[in-house]
PDB file of C-alpha atoms and ligand atoms in Angstrom:
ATOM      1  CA  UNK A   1       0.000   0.000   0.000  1.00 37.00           C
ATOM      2  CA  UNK A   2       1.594   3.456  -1.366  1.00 37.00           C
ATOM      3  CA  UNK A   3       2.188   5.529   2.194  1.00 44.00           C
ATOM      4  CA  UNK A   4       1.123   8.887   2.062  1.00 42.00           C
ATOM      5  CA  UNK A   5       3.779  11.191   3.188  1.00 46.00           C
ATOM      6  CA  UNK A   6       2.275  14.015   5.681  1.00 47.00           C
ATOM      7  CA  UNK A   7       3.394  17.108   3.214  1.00 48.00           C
ATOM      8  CA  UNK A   8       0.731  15.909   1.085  1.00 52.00           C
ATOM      9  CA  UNK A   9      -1.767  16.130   3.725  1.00 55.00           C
ATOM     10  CA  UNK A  10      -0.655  18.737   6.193  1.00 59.00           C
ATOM     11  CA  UNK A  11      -2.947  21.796   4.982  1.00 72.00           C
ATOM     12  CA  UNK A  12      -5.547  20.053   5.886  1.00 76.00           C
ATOM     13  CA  UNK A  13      -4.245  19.043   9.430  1.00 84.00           C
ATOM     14  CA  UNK A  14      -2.708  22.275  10.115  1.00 81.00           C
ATOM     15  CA  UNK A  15      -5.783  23.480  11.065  1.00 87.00           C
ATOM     16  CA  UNK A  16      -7.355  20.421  13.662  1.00 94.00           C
ATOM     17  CA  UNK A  17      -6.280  19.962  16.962  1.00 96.00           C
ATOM     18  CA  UNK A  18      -6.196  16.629  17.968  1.00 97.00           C
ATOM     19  CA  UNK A  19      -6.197  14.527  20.739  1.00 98.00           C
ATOM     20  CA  UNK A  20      -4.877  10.631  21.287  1.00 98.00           C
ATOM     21  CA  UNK A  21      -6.607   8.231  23.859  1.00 98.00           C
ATOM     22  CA  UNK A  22      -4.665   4.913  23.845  1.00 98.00           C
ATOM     23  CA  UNK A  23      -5.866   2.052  25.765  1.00 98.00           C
ATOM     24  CA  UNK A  24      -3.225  -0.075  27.330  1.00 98.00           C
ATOM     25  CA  UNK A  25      -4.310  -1.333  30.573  1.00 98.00           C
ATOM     26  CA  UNK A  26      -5.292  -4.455  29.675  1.00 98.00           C
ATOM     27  CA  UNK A  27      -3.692  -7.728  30.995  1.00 98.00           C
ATOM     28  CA  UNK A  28      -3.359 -10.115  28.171  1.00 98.00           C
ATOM     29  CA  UNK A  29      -5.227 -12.822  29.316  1.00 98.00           C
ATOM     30  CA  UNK A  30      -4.427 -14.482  25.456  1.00 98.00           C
ATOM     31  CA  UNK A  31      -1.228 -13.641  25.839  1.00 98.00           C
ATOM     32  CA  UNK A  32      -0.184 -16.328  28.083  1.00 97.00           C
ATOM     33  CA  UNK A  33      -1.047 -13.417  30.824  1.00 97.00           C
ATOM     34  CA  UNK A  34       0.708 -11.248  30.676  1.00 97.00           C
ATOM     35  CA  UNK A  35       0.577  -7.554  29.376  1.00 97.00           C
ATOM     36  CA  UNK A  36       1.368  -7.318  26.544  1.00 98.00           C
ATOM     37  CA  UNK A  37       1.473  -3.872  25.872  1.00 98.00           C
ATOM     38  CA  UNK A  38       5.008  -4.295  27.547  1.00 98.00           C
ATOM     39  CA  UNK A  39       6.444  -6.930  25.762  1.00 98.00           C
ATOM     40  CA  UNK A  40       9.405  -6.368  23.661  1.00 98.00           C
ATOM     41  CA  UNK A  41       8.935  -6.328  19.709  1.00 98.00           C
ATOM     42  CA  UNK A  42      12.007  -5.338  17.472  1.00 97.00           C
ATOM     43  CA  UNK A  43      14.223  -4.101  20.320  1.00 96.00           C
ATOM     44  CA  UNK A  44      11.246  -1.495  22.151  1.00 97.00           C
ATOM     45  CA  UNK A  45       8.053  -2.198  24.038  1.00 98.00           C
ATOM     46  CA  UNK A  46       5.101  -2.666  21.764  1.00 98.00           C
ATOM     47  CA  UNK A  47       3.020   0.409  23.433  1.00 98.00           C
ATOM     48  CA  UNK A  48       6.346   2.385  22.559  1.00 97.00           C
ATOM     49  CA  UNK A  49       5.793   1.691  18.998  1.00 97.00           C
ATOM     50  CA  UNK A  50       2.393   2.775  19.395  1.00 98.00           C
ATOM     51  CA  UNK A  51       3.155   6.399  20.904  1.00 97.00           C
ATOM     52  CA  UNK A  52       5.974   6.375  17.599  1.00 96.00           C
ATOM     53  CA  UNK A  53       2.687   6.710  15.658  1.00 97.00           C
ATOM     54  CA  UNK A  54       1.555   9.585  16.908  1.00 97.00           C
ATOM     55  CA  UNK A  55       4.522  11.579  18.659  1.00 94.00           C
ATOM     56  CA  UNK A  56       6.063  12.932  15.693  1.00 87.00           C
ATOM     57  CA  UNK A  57       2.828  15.142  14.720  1.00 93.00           C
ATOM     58  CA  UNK A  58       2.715  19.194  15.348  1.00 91.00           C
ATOM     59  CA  UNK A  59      -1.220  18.278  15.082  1.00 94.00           C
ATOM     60  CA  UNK A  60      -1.408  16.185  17.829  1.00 96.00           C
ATOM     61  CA  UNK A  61      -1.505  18.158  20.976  1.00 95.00           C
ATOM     62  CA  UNK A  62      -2.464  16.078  23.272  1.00 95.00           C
ATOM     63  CA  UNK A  63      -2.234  12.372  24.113  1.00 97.00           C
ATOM     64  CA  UNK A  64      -3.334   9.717  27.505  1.00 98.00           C
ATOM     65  CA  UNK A  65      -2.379   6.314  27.819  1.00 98.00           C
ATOM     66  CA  UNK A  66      -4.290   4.200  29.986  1.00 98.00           C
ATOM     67  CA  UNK A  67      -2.168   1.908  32.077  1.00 98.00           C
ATOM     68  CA  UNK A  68      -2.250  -1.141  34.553  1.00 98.00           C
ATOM     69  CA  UNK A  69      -2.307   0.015  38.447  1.00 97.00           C
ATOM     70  CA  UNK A  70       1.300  -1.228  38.569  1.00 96.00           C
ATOM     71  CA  UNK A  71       2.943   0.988  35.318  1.00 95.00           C
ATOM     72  CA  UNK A  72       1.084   3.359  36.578  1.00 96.00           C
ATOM     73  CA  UNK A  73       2.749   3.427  40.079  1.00 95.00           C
ATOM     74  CA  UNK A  74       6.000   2.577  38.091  1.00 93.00           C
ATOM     75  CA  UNK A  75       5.722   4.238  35.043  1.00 88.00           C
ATOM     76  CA  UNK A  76       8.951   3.213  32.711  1.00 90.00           C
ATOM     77  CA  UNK A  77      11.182   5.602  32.286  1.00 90.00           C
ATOM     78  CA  UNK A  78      10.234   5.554  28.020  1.00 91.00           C
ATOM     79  CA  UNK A  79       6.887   6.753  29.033  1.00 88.00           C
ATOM     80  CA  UNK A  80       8.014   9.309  30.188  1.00 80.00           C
ATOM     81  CA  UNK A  81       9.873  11.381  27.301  1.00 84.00           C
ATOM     82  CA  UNK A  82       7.409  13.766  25.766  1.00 90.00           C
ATOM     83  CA  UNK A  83       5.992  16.491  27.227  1.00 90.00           C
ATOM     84  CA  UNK A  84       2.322  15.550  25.201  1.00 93.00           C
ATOM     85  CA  UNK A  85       1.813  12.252  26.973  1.00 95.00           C
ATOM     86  CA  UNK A  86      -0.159  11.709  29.970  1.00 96.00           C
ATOM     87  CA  UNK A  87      -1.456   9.044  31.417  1.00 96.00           C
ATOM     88  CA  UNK A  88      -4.546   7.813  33.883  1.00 98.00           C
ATOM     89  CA  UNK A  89      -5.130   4.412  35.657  1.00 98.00           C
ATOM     90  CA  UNK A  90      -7.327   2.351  33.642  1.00 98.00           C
ATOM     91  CA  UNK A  91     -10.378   0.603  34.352  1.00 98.00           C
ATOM     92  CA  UNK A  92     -11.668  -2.816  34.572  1.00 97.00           C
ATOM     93  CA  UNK A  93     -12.713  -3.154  30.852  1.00 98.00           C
ATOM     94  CA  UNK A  94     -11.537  -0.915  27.836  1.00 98.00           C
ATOM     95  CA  UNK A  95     -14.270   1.016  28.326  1.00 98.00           C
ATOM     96  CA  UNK A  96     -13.398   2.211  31.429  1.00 98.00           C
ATOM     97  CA  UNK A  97     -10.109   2.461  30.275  1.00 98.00           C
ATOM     98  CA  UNK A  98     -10.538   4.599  27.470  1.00 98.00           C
ATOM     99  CA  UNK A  99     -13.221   6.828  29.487  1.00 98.00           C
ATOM    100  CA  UNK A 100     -10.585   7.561  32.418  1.00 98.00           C
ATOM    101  CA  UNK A 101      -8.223   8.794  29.553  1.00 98.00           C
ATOM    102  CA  UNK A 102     -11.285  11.216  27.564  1.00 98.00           C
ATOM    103  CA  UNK A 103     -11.539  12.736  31.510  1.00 98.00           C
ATOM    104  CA  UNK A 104      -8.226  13.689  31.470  1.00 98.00           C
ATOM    105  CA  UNK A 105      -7.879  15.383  27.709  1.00 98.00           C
ATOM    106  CA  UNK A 106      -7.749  18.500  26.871  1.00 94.00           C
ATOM    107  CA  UNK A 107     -11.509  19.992  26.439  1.00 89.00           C
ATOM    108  CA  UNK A 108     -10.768  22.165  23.420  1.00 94.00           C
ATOM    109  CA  UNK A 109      -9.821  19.213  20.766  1.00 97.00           C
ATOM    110  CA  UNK A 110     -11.642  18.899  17.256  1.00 97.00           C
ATOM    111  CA  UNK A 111     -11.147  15.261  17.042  1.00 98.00           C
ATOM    112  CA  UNK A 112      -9.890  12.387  19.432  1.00 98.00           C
ATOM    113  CA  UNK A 113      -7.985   9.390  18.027  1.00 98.00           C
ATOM    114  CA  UNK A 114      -8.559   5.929  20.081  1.00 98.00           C
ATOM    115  CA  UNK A 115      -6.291   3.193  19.100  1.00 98.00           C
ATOM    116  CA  UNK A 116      -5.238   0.431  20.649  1.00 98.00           C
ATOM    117  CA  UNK A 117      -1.787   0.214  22.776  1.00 98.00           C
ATOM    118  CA  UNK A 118      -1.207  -3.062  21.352  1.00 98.00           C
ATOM    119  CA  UNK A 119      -1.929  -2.054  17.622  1.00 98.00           C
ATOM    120  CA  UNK A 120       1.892  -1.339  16.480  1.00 98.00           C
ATOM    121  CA  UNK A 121       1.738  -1.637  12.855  1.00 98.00           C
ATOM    122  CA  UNK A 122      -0.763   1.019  11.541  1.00 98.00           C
ATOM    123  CA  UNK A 123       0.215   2.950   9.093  1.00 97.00           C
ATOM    124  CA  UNK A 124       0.153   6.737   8.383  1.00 95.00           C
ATOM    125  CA  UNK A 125      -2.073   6.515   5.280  1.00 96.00           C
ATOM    126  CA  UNK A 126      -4.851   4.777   7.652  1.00 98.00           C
ATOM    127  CA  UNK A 127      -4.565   7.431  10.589  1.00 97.00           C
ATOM    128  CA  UNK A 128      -4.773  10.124   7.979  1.00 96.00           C
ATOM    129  CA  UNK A 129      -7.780   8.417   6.147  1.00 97.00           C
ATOM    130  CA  UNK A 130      -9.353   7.768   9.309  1.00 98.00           C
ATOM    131  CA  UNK A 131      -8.638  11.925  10.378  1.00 97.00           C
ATOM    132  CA  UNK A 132     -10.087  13.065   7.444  1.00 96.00           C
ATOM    133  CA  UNK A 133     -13.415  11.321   7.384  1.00 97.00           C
ATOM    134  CA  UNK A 134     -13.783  12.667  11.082  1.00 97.00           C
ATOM    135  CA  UNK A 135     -13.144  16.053   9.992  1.00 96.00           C
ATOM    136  CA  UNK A 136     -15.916  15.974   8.144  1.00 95.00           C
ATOM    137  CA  UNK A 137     -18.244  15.427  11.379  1.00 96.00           C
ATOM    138  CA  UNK A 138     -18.337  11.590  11.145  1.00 97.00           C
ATOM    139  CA  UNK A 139     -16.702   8.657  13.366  1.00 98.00           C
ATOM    140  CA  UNK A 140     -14.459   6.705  11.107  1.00 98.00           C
ATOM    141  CA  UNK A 141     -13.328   3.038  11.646  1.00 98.00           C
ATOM    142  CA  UNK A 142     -10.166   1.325  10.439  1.00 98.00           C
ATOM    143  CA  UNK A 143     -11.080  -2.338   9.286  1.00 98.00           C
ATOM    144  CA  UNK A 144     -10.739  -4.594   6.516  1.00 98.00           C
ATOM    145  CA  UNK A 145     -13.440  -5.916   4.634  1.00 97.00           C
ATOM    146  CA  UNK A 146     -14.366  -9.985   5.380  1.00 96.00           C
ATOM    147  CA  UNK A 147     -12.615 -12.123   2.341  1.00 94.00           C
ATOM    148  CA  UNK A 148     -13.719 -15.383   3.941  1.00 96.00           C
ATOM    149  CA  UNK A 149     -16.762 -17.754   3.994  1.00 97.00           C
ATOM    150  CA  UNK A 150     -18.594 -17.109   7.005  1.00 97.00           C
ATOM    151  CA  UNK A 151     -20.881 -20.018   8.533  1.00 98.00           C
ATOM    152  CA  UNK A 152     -22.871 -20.026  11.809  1.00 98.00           C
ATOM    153  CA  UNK A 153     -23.148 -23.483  13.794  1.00 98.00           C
ATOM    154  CA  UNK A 154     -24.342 -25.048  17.097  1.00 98.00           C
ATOM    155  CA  UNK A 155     -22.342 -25.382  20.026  1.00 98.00           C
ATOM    156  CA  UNK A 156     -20.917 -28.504  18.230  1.00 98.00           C
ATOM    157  CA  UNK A 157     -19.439 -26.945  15.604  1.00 98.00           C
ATOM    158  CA  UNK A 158     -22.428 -28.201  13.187  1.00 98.00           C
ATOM    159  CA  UNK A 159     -22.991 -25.628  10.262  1.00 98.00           C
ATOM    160  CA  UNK A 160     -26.323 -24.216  10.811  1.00 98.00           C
ATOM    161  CA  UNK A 161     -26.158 -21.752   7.798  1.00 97.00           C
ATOM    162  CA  UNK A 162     -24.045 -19.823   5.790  1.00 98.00           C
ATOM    163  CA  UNK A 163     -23.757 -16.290   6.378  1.00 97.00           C
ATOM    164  CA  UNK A 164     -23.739 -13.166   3.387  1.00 95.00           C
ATOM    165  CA  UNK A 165     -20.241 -11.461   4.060  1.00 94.00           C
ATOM    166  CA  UNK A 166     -20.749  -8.923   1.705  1.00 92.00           C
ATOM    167  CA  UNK A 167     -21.048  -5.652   3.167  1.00 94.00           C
ATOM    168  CA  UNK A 168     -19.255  -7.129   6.404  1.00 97.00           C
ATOM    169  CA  UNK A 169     -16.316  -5.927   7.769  1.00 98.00           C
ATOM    170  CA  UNK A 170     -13.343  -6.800  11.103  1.00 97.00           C
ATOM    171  CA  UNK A 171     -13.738  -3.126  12.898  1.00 98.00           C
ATOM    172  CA  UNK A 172      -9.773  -1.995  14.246  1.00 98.00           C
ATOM    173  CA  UNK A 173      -8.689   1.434  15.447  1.00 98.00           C
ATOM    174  CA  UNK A 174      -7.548   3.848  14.838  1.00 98.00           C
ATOM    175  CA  UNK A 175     -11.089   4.532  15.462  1.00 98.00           C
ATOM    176  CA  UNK A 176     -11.421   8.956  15.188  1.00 98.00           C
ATOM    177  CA  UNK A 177     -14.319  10.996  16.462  1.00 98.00           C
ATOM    178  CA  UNK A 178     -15.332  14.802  16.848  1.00 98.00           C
ATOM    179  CA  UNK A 179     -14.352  15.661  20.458  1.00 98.00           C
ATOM    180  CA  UNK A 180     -17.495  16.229  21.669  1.00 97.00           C
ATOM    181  CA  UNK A 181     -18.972  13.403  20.249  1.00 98.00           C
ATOM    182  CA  UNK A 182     -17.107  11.196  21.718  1.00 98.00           C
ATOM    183  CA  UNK A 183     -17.239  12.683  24.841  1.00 98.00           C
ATOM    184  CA  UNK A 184     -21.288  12.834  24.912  1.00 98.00           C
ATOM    185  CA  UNK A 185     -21.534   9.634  23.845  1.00 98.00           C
ATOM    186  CA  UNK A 186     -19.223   8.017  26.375  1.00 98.00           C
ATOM    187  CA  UNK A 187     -20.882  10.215  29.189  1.00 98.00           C
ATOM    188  CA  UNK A 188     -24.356   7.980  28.037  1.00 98.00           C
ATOM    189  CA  UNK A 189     -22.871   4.969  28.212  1.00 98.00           C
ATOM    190  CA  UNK A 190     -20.888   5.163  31.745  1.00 98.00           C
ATOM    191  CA  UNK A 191     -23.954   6.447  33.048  1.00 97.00           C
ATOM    192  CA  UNK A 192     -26.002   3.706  31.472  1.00 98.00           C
ATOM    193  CA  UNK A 193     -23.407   0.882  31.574  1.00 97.00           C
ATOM    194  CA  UNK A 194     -23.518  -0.032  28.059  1.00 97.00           C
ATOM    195  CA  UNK A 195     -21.078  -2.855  27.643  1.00 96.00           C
ATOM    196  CA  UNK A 196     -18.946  -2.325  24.829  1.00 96.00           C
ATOM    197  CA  UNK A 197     -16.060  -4.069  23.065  1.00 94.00           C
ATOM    198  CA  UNK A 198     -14.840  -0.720  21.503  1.00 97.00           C
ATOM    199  CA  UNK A 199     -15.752   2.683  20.777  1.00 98.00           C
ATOM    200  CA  UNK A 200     -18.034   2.845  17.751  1.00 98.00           C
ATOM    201  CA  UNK A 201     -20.602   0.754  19.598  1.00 98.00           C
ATOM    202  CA  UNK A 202     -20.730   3.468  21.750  1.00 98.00           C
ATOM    203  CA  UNK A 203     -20.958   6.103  19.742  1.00 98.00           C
ATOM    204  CA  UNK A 204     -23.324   4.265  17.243  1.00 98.00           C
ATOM    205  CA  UNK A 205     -25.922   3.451  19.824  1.00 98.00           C
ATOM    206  CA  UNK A 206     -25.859   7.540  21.245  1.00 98.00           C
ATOM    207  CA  UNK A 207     -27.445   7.514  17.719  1.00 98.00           C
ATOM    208  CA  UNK A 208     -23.843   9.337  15.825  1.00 97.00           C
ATOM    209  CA  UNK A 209     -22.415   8.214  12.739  1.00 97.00           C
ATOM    210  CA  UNK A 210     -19.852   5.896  12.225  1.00 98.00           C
ATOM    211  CA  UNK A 211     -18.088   5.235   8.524  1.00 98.00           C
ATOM    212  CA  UNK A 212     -15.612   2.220   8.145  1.00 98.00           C
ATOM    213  CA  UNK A 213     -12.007   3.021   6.415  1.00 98.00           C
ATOM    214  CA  UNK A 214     -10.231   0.117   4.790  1.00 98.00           C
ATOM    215  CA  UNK A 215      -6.950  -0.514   5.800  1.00 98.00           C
ATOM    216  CA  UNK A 216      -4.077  -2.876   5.533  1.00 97.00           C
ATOM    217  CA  UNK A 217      -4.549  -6.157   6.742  1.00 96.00           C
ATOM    218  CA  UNK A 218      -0.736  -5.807   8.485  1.00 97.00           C
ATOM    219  CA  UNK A 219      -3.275  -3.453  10.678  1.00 98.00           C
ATOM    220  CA  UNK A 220      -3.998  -6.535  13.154  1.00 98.00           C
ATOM    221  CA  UNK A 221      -3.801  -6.345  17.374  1.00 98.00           C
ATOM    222  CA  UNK A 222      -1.078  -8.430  18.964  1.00 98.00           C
ATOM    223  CA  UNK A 223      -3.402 -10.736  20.904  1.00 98.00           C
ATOM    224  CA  UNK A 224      -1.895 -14.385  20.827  1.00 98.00           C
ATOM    225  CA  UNK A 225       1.650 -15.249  20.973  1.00 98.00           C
ATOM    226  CA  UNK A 226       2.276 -15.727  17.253  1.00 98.00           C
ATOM    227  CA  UNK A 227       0.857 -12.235  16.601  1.00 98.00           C
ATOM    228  CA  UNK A 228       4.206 -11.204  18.276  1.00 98.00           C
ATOM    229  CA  UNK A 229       6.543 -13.050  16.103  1.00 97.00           C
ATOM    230  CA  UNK A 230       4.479 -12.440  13.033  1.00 98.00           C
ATOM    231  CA  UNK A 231       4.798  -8.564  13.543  1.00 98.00           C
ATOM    232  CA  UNK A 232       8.587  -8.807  13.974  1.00 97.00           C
ATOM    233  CA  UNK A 233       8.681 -10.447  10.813  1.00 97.00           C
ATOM    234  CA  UNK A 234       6.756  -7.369   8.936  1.00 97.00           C
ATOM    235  CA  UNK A 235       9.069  -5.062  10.734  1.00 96.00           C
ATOM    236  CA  UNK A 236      12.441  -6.887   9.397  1.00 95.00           C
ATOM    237  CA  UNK A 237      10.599  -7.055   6.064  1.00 93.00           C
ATOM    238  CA  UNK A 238       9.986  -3.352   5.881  1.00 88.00           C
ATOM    239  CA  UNK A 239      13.698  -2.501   7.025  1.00 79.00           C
ATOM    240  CA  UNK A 240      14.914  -4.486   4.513  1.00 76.00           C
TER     241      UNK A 240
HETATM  242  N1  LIG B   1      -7.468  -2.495  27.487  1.00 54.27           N
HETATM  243  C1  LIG B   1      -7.514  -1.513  28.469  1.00 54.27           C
HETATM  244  N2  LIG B   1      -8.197  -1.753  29.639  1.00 54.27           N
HETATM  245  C2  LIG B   1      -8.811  -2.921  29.836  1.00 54.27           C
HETATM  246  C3  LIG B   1      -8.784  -3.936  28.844  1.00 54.27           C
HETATM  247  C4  LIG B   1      -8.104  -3.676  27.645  1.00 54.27           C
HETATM  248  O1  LIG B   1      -6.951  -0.437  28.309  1.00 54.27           O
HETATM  249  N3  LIG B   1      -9.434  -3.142  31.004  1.00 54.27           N
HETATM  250  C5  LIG B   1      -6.668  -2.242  26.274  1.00 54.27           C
HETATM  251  C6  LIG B   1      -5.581  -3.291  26.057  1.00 54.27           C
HETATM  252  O2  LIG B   1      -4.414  -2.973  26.838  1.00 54.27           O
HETATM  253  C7  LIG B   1      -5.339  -3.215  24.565  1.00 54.27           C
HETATM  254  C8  LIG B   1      -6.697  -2.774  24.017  1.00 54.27           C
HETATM  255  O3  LIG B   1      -7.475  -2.310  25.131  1.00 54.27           O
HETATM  256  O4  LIG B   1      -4.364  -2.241  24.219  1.00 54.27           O
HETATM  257  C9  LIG B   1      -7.398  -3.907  23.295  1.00 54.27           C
HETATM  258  O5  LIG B   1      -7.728  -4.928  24.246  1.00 54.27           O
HETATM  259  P1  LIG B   1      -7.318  -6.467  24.156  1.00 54.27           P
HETATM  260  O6  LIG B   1      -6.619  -6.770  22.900  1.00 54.27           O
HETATM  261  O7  LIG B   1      -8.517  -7.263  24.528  1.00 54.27           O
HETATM  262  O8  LIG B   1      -6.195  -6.553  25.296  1.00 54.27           O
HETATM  263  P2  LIG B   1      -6.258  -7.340  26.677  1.00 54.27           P
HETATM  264  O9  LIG B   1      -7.584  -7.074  27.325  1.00 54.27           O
HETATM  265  O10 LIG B   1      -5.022  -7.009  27.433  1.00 54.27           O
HETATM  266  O11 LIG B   1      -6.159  -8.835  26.168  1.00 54.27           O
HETATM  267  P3  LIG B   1      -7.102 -10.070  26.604  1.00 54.27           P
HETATM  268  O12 LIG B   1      -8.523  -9.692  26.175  1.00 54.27           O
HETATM  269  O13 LIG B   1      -6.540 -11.223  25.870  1.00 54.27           O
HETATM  270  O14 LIG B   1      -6.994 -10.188  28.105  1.00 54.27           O
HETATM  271 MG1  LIG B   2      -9.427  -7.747  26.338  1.00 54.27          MG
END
């Protein structure tokens, strides 16, 4: 996928402010346990790669990372280096997580970015794609269309059906919202306690609208312990 290079787009972000809420307080329970968030991948932490994404921006003014009670209390010293990053103890699900960090933003941001602290490989082209649809007063989803068979069966793996996957996507972040839209609709759903795998559900069922934005499929979440080793493998690929 042809990366597009942030003169070609700057104009149009010179203008936003933005903010970054990254959710990394989880504890890796399909990771053998353990948090990994922290893990190592190509020589720094995989939630180090993730702030890399973001840092380098003049647009991005502000950004939280949600941690674990214990890198909170100890935050590593890598954390630490940019003036821009904050960060808030997280909750007991993402949602919490991802709400403690909104709290502590900035209140005068045009759009907030979520995306996930153990999401290392997104590229430029889908945070900008993902900005620009926001600008334009809609929540925009990274994902990649469905491209196989889908079937539903019983709780013994019998085939009950065969789904239609056309028109069905695998929703990601980044995941990019107008401020206050995100904000509003995460005040409903705290209040409420709508349970909610990510942030688009939220925002969907306040009743605001949500657009998916294809990206690469090397866009995938380190969740089991292959993801790891297959992500160091795309990173020695692109060096090389
Ligand atoms: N997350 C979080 N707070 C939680 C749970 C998850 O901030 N209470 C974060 C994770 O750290 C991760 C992102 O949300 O960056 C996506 O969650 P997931 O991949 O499910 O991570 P874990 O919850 O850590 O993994 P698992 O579900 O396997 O335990
Ligand atoms: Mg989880």
């Amino acid at each position: 996928m042809i990366e597009l290079g942030e003169s070609s787009t700057s104009s149009f972000l010179d203008n936003l402010k933005v903010g970054v809420v990254i959710p990394a307080a989880g504890s890796g329970q399909r990771m053998e346990g353990k948090p990994k968030q922290f893990l190592q991948l190509a020589g720094q932490p995989v939630l180090k790669h993730v702030l890399n994404l973001f840092l380098s921006y003049s647009w991005v003014k502000d950004l939280v990372v949600a941690l674990p009670q214990k890198q909170f209390e100890e935050q590593p010293s890598w954390l630490n280096q940019d003036s821009k990053v904050q960060w808030v103890v997280g909750g007991a699900t993402r949602r919490d997580s991802v709400w403690s960090a909104i709290q502590a933003l900035s209140e005068d941001l045009d759009l907030v970015i979520v995306h996930d602290g153990a999401r290392p490989l997104t590229s430029k082209k889908t945070i900008f794609d993902c900005v620009k649809v926001a600008s334009e007063g809609l929540g925009a989803v990274a994902g990649t269309r469905v491209v196989d068979t889908l079937k539903a069966t019983d709780k013994n793996n019998q085939v009950l059906k065969t789904l239609d996957r056309s028109d069905v996507w695998r929703a990601q972040t980044p995941q990019v919202f107008p401020y206050d839209v995100l904000f509003g609709a995460y005040h409903k759903a705290i209040q409420n306690d709508w349970i909610a795998g990510d942030d688009s559900i939220i925002v969907e069922r306040a009743g605001g609208q949500v657009k998916m934005v294809e990206c690469s499929l090397l866009n995938f979440k380190i969740t089991f312990p292959p993801d790891l080793d297959l992500a160091e493998a795309v990173l020695a690929c692109s060096k090389s």
